Short mmCIF file of C-alpha atoms in Angstrom, two decimals:
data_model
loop_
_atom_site.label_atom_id
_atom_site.label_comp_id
_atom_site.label_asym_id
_atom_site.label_seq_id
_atom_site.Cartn_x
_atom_site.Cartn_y
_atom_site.Cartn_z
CA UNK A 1371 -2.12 16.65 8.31
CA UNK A 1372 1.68 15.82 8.14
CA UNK A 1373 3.50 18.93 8.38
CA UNK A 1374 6.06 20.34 5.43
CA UNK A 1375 9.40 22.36 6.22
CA UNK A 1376 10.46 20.95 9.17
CA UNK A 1377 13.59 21.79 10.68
CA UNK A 1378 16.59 19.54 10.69
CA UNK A 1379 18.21 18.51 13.99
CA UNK A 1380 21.70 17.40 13.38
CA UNK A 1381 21.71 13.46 14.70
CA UNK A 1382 23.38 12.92 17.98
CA UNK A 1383 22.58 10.64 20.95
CA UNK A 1384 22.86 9.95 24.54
CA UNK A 1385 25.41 8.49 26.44
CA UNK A 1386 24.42 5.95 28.90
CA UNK A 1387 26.09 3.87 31.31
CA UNK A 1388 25.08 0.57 31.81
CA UNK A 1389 26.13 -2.45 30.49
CA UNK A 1390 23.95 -4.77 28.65
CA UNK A 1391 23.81 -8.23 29.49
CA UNK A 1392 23.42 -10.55 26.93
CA UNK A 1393 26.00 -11.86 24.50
CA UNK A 1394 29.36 -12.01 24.26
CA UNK A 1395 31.73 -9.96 26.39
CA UNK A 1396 34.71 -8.59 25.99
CA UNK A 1397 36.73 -9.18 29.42
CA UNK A 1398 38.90 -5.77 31.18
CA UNK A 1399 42.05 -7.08 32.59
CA UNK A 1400 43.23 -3.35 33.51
CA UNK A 1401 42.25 -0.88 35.57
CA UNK A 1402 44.64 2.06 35.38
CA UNK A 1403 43.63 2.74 31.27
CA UNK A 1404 40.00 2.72 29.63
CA UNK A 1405 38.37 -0.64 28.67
CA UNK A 1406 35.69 -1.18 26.22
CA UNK A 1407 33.33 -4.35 26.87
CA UNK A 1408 31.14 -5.72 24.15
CA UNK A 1409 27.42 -7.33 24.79
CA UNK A 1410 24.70 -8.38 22.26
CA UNK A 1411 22.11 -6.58 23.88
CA UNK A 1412 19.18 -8.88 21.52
CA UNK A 1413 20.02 -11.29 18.71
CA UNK A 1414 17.40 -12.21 16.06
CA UNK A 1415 19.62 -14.61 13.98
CA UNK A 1416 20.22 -12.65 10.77
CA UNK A 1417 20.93 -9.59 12.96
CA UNK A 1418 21.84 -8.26 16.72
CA UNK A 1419 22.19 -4.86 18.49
CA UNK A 1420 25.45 -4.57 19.52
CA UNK A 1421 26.80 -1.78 22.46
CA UNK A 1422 30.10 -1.19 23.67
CA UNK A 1423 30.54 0.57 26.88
CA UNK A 1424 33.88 2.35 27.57
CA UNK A 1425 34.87 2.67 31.16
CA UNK A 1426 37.79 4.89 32.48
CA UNK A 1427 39.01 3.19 35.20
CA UNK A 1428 41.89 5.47 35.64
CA UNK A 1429 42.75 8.57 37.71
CA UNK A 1430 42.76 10.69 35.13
CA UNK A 1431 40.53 12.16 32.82
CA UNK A 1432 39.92 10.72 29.00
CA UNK A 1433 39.54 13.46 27.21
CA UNK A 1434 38.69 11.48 23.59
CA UNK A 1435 38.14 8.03 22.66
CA UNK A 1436 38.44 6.59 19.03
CA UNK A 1437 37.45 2.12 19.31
CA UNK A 1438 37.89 -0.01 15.79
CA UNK A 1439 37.40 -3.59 15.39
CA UNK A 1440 36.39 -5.92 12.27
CA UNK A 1441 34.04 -7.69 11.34
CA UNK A 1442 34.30 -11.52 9.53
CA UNK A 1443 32.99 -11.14 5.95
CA UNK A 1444 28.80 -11.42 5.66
CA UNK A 1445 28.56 -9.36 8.74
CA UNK A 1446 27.84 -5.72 7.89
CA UNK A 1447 26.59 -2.24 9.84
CA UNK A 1448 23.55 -0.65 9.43
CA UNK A 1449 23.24 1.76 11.91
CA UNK A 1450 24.74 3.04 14.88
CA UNK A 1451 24.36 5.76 17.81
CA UNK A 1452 26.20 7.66 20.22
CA UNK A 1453 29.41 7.59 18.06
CA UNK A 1454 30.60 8.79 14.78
CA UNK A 1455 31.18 6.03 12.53
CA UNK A 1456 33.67 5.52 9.56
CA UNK A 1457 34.54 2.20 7.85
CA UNK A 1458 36.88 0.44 5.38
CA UNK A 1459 35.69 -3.05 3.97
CA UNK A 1460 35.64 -4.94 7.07
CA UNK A 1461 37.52 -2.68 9.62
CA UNK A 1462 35.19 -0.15 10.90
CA UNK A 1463 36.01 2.82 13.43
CA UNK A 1464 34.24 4.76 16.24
CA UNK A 1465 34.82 8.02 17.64
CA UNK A 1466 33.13 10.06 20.27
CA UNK A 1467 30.66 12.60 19.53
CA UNK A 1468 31.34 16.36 20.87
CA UNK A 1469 29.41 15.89 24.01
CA UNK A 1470 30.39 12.24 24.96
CA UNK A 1471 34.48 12.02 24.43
CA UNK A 1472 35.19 13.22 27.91
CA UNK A 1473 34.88 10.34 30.65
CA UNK A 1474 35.70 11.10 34.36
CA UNK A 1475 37.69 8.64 36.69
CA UNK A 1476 35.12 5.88 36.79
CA UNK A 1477 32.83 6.99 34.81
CA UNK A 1478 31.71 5.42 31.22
CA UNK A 1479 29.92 5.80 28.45
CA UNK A 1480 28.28 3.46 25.67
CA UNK A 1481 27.78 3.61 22.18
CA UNK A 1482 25.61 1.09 20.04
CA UNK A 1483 25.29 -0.81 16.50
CA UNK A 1484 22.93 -3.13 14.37
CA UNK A 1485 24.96 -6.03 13.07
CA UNK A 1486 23.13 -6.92 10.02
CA UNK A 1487 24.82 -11.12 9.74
CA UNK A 1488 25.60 -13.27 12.80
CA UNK A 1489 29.95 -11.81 13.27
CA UNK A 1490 31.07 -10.86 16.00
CA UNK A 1491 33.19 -8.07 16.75
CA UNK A 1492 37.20 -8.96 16.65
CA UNK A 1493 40.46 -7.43 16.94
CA UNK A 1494 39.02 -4.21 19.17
CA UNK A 1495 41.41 -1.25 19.72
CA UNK A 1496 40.28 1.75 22.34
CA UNK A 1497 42.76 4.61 21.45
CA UNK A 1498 45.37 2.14 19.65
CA UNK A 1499 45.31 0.02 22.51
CA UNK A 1500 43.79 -3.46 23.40
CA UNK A 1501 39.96 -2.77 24.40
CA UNK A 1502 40.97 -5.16 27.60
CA UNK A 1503 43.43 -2.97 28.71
CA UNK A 1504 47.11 -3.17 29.18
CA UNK A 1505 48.39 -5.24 26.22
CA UNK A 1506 46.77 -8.33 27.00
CA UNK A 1507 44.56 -9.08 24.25
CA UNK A 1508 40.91 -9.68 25.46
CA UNK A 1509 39.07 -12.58 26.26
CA UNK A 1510 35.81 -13.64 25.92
CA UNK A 1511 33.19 -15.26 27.88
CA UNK A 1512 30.27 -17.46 27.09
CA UNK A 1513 26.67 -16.00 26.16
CA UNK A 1514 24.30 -15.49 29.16
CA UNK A 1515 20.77 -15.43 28.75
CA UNK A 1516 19.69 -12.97 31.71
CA UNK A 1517 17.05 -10.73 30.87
CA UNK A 1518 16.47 -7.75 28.31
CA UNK A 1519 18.03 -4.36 29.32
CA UNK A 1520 16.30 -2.22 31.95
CA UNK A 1521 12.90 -0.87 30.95
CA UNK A 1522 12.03 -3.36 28.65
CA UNK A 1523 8.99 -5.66 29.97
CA UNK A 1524 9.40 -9.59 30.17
CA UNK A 1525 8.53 -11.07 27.17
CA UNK A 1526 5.47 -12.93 28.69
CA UNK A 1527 3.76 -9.75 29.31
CA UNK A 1528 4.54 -7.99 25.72
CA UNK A 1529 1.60 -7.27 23.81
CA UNK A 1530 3.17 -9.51 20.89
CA UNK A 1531 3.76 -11.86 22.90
CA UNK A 1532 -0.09 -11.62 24.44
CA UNK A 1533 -1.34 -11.31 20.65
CA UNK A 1534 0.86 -12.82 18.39
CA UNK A 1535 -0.56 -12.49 14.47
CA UNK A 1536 -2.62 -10.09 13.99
CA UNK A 1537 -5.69 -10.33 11.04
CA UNK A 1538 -8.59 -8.67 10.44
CA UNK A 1539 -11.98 -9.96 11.17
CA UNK A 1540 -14.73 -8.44 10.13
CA UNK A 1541 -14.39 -4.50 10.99
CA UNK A 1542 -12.13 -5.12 14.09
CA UNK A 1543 -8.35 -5.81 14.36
CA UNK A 1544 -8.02 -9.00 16.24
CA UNK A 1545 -5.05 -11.67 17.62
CA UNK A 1546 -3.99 -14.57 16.79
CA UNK A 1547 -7.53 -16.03 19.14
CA UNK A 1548 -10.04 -13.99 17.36
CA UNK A 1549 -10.42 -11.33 20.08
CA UNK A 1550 -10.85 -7.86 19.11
CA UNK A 1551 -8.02 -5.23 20.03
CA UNK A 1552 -6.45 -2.15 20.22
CA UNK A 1553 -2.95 -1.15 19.84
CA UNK A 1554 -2.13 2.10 21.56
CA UNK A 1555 1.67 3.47 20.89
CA UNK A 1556 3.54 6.23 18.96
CA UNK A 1557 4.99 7.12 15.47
CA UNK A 1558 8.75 8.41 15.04
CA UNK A 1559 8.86 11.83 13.25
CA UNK A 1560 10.73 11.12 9.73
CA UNK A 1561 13.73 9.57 10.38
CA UNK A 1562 16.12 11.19 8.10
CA UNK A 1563 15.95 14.14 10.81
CA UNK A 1564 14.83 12.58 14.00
CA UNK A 1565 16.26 9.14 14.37
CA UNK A 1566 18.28 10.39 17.26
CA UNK A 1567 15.05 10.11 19.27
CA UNK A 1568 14.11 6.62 18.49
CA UNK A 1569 17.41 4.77 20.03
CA UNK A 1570 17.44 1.97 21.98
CA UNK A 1571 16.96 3.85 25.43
CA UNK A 1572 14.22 5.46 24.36
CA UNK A 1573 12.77 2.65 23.11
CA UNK A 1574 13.06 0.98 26.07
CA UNK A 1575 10.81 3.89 27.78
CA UNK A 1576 8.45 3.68 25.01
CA UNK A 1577 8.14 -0.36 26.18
CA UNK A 1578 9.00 -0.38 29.64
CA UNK A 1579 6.89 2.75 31.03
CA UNK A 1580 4.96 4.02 28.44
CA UNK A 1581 3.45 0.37 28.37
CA UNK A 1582 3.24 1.08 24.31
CA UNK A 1583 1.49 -2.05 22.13
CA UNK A 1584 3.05 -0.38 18.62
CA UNK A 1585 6.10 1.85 16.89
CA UNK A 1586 5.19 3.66 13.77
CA UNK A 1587 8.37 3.79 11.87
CA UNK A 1588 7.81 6.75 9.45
CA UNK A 1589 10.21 6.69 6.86
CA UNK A 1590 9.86 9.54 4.13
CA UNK A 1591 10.17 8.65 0.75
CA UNK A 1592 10.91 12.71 -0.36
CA UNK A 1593 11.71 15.50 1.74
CA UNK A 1594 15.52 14.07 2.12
CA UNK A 1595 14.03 10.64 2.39
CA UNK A 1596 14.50 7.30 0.72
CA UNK A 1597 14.69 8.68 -2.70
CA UNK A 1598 17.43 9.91 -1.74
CA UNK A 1599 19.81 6.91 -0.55
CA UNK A 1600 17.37 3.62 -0.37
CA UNK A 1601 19.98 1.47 0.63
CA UNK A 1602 20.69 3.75 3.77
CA UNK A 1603 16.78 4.20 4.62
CA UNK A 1604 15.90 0.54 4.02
CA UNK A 1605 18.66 -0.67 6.81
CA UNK A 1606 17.03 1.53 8.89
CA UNK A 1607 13.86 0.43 8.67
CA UNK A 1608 15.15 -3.16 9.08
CA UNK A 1609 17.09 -2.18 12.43
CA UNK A 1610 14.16 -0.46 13.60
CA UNK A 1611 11.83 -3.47 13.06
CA UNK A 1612 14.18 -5.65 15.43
CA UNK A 1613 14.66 -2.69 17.82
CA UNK A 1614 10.58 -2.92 18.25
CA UNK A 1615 10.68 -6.83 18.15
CA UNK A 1616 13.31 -7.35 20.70
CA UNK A 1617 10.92 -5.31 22.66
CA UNK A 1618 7.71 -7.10 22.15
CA UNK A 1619 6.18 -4.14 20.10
CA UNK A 1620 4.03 -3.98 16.89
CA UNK A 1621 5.91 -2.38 13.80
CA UNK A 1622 4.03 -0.52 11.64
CA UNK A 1623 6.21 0.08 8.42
CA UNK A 1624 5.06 3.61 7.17
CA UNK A 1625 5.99 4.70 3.50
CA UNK A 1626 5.40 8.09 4.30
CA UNK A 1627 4.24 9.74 1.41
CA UNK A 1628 3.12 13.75 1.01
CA UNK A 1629 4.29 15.57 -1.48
CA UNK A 1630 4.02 14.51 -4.76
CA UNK A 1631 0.37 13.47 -2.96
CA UNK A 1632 -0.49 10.94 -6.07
CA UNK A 1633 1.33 7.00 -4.54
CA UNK A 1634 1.66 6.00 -8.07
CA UNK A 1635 4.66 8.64 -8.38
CA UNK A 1636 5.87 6.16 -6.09
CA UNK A 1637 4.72 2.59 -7.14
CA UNK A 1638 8.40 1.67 -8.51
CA UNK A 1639 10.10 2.92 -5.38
CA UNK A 1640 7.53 0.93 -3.18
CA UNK A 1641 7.62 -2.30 -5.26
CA UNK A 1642 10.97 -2.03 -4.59
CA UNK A 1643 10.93 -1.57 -0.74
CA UNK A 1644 7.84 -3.56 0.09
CA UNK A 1645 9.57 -6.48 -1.44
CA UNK A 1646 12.17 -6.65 0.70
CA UNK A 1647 11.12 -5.35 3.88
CA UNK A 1648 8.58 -8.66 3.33
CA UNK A 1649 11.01 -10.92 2.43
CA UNK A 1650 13.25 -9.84 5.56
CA UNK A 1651 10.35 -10.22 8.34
CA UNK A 1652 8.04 -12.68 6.11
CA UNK A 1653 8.75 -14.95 10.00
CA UNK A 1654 7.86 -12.39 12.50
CA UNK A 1655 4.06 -11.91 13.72
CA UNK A 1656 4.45 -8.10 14.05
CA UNK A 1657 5.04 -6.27 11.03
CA UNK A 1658 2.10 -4.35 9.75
CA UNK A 1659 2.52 -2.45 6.46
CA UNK A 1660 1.32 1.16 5.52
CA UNK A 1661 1.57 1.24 2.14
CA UNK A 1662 0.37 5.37 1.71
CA UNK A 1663 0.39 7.82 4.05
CA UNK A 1664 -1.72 10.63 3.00
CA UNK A 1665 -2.62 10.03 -0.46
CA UNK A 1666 -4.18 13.81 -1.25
CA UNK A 1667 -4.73 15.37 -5.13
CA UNK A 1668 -6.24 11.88 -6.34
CA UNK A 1669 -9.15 9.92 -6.72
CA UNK A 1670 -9.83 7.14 -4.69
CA UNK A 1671 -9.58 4.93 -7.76
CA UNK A 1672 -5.90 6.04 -8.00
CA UNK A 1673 -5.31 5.08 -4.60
CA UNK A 1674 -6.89 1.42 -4.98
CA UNK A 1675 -5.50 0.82 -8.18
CA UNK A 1676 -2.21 1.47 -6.45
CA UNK A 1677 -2.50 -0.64 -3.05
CA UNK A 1678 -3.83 -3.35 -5.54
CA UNK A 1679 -0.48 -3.26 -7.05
CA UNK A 1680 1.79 -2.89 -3.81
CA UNK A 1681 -0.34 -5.31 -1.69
CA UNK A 1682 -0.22 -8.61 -3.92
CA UNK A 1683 4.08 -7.87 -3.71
CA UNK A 1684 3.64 -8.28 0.47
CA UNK A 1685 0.80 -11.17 0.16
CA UNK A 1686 3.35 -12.85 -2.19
CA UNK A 1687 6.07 -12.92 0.77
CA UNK A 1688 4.36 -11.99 4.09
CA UNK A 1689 0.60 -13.47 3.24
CA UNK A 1690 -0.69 -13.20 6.67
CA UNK A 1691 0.56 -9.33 7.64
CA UNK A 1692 -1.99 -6.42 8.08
CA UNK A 1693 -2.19 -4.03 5.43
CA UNK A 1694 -3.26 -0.62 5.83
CA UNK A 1695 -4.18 1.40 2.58
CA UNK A 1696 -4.45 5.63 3.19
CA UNK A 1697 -7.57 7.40 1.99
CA UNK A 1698 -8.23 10.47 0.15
CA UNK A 1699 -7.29 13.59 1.04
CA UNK A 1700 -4.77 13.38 3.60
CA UNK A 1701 -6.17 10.20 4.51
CA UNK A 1702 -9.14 12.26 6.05
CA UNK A 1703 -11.64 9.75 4.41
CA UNK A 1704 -12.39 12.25 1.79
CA UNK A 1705 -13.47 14.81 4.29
CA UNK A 1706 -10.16 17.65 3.34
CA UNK A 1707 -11.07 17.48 -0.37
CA UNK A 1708 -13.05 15.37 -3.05
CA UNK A 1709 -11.14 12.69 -3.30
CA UNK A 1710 -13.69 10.01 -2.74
CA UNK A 1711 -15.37 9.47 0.50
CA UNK A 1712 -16.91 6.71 2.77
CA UNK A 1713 -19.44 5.77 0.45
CA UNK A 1714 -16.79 5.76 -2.78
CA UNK A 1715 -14.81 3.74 -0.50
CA UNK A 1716 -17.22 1.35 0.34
CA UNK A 1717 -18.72 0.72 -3.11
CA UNK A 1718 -15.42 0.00 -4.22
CA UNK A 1719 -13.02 -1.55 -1.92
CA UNK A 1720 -9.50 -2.82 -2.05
CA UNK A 1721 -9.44 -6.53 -3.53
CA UNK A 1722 -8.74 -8.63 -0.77
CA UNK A 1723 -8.45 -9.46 3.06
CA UNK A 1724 -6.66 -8.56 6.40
CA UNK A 1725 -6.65 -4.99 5.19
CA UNK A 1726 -7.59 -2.03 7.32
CA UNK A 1727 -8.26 1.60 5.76
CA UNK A 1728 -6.39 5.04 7.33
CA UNK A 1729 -7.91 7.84 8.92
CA UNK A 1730 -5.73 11.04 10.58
CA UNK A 1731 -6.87 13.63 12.40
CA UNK A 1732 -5.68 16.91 14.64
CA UNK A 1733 -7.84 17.45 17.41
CA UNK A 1734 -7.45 21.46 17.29
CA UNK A 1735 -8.11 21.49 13.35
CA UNK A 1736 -10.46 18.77 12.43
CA UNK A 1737 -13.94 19.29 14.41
CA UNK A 1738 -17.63 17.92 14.12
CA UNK A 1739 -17.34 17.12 10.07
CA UNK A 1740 -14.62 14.99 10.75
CA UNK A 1741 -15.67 13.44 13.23
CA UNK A 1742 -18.87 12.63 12.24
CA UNK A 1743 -17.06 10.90 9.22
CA UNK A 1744 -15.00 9.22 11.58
CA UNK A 1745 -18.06 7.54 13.73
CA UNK A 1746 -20.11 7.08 10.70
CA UNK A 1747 -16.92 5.00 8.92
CA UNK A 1748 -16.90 2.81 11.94
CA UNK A 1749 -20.12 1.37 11.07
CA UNK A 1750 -18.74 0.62 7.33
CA UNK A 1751 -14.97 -0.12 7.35
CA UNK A 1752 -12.12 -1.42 9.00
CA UNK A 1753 -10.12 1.51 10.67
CA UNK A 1754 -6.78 2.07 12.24
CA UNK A 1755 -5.72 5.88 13.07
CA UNK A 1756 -2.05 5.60 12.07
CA UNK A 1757 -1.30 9.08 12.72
CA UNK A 1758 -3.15 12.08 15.06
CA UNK A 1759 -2.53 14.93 17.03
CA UNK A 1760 -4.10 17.32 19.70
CA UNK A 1761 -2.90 20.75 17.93
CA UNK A 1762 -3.71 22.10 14.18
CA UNK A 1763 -3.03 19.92 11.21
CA UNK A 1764 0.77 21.13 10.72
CA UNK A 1765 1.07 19.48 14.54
CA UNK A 1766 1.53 22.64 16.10
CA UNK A 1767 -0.08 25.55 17.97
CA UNK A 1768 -2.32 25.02 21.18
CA UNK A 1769 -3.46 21.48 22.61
CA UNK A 1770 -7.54 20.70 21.79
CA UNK A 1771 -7.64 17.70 24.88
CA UNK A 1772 -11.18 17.81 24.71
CA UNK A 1773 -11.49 17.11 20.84
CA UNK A 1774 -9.20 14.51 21.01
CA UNK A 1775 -10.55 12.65 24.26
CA UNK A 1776 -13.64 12.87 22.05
CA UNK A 1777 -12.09 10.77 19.38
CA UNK A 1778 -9.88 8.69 21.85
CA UNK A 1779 -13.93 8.01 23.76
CA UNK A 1780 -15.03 6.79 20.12
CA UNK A 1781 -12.05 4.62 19.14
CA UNK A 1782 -11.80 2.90 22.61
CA UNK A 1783 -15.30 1.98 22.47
CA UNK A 1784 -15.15 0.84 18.92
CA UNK A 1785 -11.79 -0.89 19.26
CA UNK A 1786 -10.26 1.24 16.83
CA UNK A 1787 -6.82 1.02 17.04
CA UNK A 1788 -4.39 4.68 17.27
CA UNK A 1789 -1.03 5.88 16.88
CA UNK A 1790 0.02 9.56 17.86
CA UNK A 1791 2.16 11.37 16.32
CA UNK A 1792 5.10 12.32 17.09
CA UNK A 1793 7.77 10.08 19.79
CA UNK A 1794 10.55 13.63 18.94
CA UNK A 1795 11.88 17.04 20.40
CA UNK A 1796 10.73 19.12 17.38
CA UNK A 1797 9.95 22.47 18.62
CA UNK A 1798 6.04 21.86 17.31
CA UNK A 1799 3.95 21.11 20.14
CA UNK A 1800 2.84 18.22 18.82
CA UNK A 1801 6.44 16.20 19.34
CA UNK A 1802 6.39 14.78 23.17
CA UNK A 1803 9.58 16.08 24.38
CA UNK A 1804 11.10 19.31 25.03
CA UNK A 1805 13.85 20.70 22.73
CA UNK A 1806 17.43 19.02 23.18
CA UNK A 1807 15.83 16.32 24.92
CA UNK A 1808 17.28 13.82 22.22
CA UNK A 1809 20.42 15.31 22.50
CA UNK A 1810 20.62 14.39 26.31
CA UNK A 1811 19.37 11.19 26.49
CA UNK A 1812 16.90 11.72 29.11
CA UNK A 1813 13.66 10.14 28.28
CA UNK A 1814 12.76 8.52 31.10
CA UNK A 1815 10.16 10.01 33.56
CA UNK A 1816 7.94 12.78 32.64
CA UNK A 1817 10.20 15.66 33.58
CA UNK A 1818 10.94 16.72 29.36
CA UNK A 1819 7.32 16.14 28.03
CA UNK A 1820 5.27 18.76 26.58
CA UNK A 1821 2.06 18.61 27.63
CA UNK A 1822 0.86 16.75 24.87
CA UNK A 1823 3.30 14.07 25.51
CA UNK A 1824 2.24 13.92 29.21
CA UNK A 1825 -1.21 13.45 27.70
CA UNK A 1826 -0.44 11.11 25.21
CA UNK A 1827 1.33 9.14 27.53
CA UNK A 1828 -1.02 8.77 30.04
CA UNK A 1829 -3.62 7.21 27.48
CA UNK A 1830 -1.17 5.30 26.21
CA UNK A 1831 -0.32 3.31 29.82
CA UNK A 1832 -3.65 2.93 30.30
CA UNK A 1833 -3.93 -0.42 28.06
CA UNK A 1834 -6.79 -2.31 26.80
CA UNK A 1835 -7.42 -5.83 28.06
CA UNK A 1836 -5.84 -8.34 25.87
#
């Protein structure tokens, strides 16, 4: 199942150099220092993504860069990439990271922010000097409305915008017509070590070529996770709900539980976080909520008893949002322990509706018995595989692509929806891309994918017919 000791990758991430084109924008007058310019690359009205791209257009090269503006009061920031960021009330500085402070004659480089509150960016300094160059003091120009950045799809075509609500009806997820569906896309690796390689950019991959329906963001609640600093990992979970929106994904919030296995350990601490996460997005059509990971250690009673006190907190702000509940075990339906199985399950379900039950699986680990449970659970319940693999259940060791297709055959033909696991560089060869590939910034293309992300990938693009 979900794998324990992971290594930590310090957070860095890419440079790019292309400036986004919606919002407001900071005007260069000069040409002979560096210039910053500002855009709001998507704005959701209680929020925005925010870059800055710094362009030396110079004959000589910058060798650092340190930008600070402020912010008007009610406007805050909860995340950012591709800098290092310090801040003091209002007044909030950026300074390159080790591999992106040098920029050539002509060259740039961009950094990025979530604005959580509608201010915009004022006063901006690029090494102590107006971000417009010279010491003119910048300008601004009126908001354009040309389209998202490069790689993200129209919003026509997005599979939110071809679905829109999701509920469930009977044992099938299905849009906002009654049509059955399945979502196809890929969960982050815990976020407290990998957030580095779910960034804009690579988002827009995830959208634009990897054709991806859904984003599992898995946020840990131990292992160096939200127990640890809620405030931090519920912004972050907020920014990464608008980075999937603004990109016509599904969000599946995932309170990624393991270790203490029993959720009730937890049932303050997800109270807490459900609450507002609900609250937030009550508005947007494509939030679903996992509200237990891998339950394991516990009977199924303990598990219902505890989605039966989570759930009713969503309902009471989000009423119409998917809810999906994990299952014994590891959320192996019962089959990694004695938990509870399909039958428990079924003779004693969760209290009420739009609610879909967990099952995770690693193709190289978990054979015939769990399939079988699988298939047999399709006739009896209301699935969604929120997490699986194609190695052994710590998501490592060699690829099993013909146990997997074998579960990928069932779920396509049984419109069960699937999430793979995991969109990172870990060294495991379960995570998609190669080592440092984070680091770089290079995820476009198929040149850094392991080949279970090439895999993975290529099941993903292949979309079902909504």
């Amino acid at each position: 199942m979900t794998r324990i000791g992971r290594s930590v990758l310090a957070a860095g991430l890419v440079a790019a150099t292309a400036v986004a084109s919606w919002g407001v924008t900071v005007v260069a007058h000069a040409a002979t220092t560096p210039t910053a310019t500002f855009s709001r690359v998507a704005d959701w009205g209680s929020g925005y993504e925010g870059r800055y791209t710094i362009t030396n257009g110079g004959s000589s090269t910058v060798g650092s860069w340190r930008l600070e503006f402020d912010l008007p009061a009610g406007t805050t920031i909860g995340s950012s990439w591709d800098a290092l960021l310090t801040s003091a009330g209002q007044h909030h500085t950026f300074t390159n990271q080790s591999w992106n402070g040098t920029i050539a004659p002509g060259a740039s480089v961009t950094f990025g922010f979530i604005g959580n509150g509608s201010g915009t960016p004022s006063g901006c300094l690029l090494n102590g000097q107006p971000c417009g160059g010279g010491t003119t003091p910048p300008t601004t120009t009126p908001p354009t409305t040309t389209p998202p950045p490069t790689g993200t799809p129209p919003p026509a075509t997005t599979p939110v915008a071809a679905n829109g609500q999701l509920r469930v009806c009977g044992r099938q997820l299905c849009n906002r017509n009654g049509k059955p569906i399945q979502l196809r896309g890929m969960s982050t690796h815990g976020l407290q070590w990998y957030a580095n390689c779910a960034t804009p950019g690579s988002l827009d991959v995830l959208a634009g070529e990897w054709h991806a329906d859904v984003l599992r963001i898995s946020m840990y609640v131990q292992e160096g996770g939200y127990e640890t600093d809620p405030r931090r990992f519920t912004d972050l979970v907020h920014s990464y709900i608008e980075l999937a929106t603004a990109r016509g994904m599904y969000a599946i919030v995932d309170w990624h539980m393991l270790s203490p296995g029993d959720p009730t350990y937890n049932l303050t601490r997800a109270k807490t976080f459900f609450a507002e996460i609900a609250d937030r997005h009550r508005d947007k059509t494509n939030v679903l909520y996992e509200i237990a990971n891998e339950p394991n250690g516990v009977s199924w009673g303990t598990i219902r008893s505890y989605a039966e006190q989570v759930i009713p907190v969503i309902r009471a702000r989000d009423p119409e949002a998917v809810v999906l509940v994990g299952t014994p075990d590891w959320s192996s339906l019962g089959v990694s322990g004695s938990g509870g199985g399909v039958d428990t399950i079924v003779a004693n379900p969760v209290a009420g509706g739009n609610l879909l039950y967990v099952f995770h699986f690693y193709a190289a680990s978990h054979g015939d018995a769990y399939y079988d449970t699988f298939a047999r659970a399709a006739d009896l319940l209301p699935l969604f595989v929120t997490e699986f693999g194609t190695q052994d259940y710590s998501g490592d060791g060699a690829n099993d692509f013909t146990m997997a297709q074998r579960y990928l055959d069932l779920m396509a033909a049984r419109k069960i929806s699937w999430v793979n696991w995991n969109f990172s560089d870990d060294f495991r060869s379960g995570a998609v891309f190669t080592t440092g590939t984070c680091g770089s910034g290079q995820f476009s293309g198929t040149g850094r994918l392991k080949p279970a992300g090439s895999w993975v990938r290529d099941r993903i693009r292949t979309a079902d017919d909504f």
